[in-house]
XYZ file of C-alpha atoms in Angstrom:
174
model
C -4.057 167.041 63.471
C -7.823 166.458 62.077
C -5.936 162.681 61.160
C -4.403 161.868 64.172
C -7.863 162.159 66.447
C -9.574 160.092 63.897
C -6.556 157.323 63.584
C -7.300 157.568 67.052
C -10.831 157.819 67.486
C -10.763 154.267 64.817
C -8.447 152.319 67.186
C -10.307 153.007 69.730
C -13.588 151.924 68.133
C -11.538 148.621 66.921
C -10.401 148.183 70.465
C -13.797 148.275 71.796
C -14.832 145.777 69.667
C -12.236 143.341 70.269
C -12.689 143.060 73.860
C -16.408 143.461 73.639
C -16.283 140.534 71.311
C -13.741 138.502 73.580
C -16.156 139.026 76.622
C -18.667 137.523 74.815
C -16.702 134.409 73.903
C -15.703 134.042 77.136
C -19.133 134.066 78.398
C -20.260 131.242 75.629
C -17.284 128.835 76.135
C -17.442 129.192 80.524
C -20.312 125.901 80.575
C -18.047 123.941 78.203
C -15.045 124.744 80.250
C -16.966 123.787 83.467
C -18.016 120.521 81.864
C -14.673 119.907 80.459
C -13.381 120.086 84.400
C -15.823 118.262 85.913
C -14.603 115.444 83.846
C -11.433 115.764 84.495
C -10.500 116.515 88.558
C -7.304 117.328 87.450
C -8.083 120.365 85.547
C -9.575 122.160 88.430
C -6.879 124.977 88.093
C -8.237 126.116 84.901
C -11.271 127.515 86.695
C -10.207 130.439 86.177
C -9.199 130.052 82.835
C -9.830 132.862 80.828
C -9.124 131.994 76.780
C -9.304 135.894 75.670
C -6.861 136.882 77.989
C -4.079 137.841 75.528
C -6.029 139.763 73.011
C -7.608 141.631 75.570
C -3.634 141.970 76.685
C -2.903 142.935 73.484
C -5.758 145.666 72.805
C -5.298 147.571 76.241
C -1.819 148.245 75.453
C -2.882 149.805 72.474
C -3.362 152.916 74.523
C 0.481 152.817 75.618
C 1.394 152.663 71.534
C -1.033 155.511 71.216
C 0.932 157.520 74.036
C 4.567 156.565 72.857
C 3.422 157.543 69.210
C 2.026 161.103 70.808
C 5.334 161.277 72.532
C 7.308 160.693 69.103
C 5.209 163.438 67.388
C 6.156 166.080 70.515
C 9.899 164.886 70.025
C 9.956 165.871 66.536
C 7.979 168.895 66.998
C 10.656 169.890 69.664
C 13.438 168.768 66.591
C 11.966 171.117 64.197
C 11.687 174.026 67.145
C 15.346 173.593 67.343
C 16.421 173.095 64.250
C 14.029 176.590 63.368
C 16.133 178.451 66.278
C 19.730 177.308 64.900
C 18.733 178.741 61.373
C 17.999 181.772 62.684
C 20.747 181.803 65.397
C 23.104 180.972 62.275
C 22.005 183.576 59.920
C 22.933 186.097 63.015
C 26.046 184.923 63.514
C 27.023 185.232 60.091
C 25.124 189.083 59.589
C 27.890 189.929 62.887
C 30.650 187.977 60.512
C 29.656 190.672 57.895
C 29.327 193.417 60.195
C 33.096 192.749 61.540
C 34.585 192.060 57.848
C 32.972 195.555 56.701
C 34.297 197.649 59.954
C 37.266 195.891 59.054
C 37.608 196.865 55.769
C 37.029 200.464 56.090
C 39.457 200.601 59.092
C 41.709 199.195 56.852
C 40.999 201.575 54.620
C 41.491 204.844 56.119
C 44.658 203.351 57.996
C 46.577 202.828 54.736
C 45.710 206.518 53.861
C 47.329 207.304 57.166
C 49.942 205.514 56.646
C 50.410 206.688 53.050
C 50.503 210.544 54.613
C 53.175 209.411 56.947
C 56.404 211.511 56.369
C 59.098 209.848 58.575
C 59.719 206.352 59.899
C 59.089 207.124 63.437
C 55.583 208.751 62.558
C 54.701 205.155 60.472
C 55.972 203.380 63.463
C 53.256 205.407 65.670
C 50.668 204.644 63.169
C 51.603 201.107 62.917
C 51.856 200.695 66.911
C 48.260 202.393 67.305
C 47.327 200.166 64.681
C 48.320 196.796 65.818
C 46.988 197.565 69.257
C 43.492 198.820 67.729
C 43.640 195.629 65.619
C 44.062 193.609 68.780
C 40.929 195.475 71.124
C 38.597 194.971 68.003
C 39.304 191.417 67.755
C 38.887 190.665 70.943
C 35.487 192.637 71.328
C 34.711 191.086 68.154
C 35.649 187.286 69.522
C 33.407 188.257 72.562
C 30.300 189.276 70.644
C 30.813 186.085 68.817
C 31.150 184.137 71.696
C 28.074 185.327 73.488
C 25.968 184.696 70.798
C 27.367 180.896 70.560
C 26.569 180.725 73.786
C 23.229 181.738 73.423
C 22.570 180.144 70.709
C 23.481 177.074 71.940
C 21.205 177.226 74.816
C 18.229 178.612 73.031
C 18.111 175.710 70.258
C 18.471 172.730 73.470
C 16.042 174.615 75.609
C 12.430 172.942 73.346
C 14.710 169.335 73.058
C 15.570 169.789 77.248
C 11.321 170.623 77.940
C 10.713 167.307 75.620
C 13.168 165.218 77.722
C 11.901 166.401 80.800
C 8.073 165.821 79.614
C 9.468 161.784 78.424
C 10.851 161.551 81.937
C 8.242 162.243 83.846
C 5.890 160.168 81.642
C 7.861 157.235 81.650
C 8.315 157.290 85.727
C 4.601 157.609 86.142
């Protein structure tokens, strides 16, 4: 940060110069213009001719390539906000994974014990039928949980990227 104000604080200095030292030019070189046109009736147009004119262009737009490189530091700051929230939204998303897989598992386990203890076909089919529609409830409460944290996962890692946008817009209409 201590960097960019002196970059800064250097082109401005440099700036300063230039047009200081353009002025001055143009102040030295007005009598030889004004001699130049008297000779020369033709050349009264250039009266207001000002030979400086496109450095000093030049040099005051150096404070719109200041703001546009301020504005591509904030984008990448907003970048690495981002891409900080999807690594952590991520590494939830996977923790509910293993969650789910080990609630699965031990389901799975004590279901083949029940099923193991079962003593006629119609009792398995029970266990089996509770089973399958147990299987079905978990996965879908299971999909949901997923889901909502996509969701919000998705909208938490634009959200810094949407404020940057937003911030661009408004500086670019202005």
């Amino acid at each position: 940060m201590a960097a960019k104000k002196k970059t800064k604080s250097v082109a401005k200095k440099a700036t300063a110069t230039v047009l200081k030292t353009s002025k001055t030019a143009t102040k030295a070189a007005a009598p030889s213009l004004a001699a130049f046109t008297k000779g020369f009736p033709q050349f009264k147009s250039f009266q207001s001719f000002q030979p400086f004119k496109l450095e000093t262009d030049m040099f005051k737009g150096n404070k719109q390539f200041e703001s546009i490189a301020a504005s591509g530091q904030d984008q990448a700051d907003a970048i690495a906000k981002s891409s900080a929230i999807l690594a952590k939204g991520v590494e939830d998303i996977l923790n509910t994974c293993m969650e789910i897989t080990q609630e699965a598992a031990q389901k799975s386990q004590s279901v083949a014990k029940t099923m193991m203890s079962c003593k006629t076909l119609n009792e398995f089919m029970d266990v089996q039928t509770k089973l399958t529609q147990a299987s079905f409830d978990d996965f879908m409460t299971n999909a949901t949980r997923i889901s909502e944290k996509t969701v919000k996962l998705c909208t938490e890692v634009f959200e810094p990227i949407n404020d940057q946008m937003g911030k661009s817009m408004k500086r670019a209409s202005a």
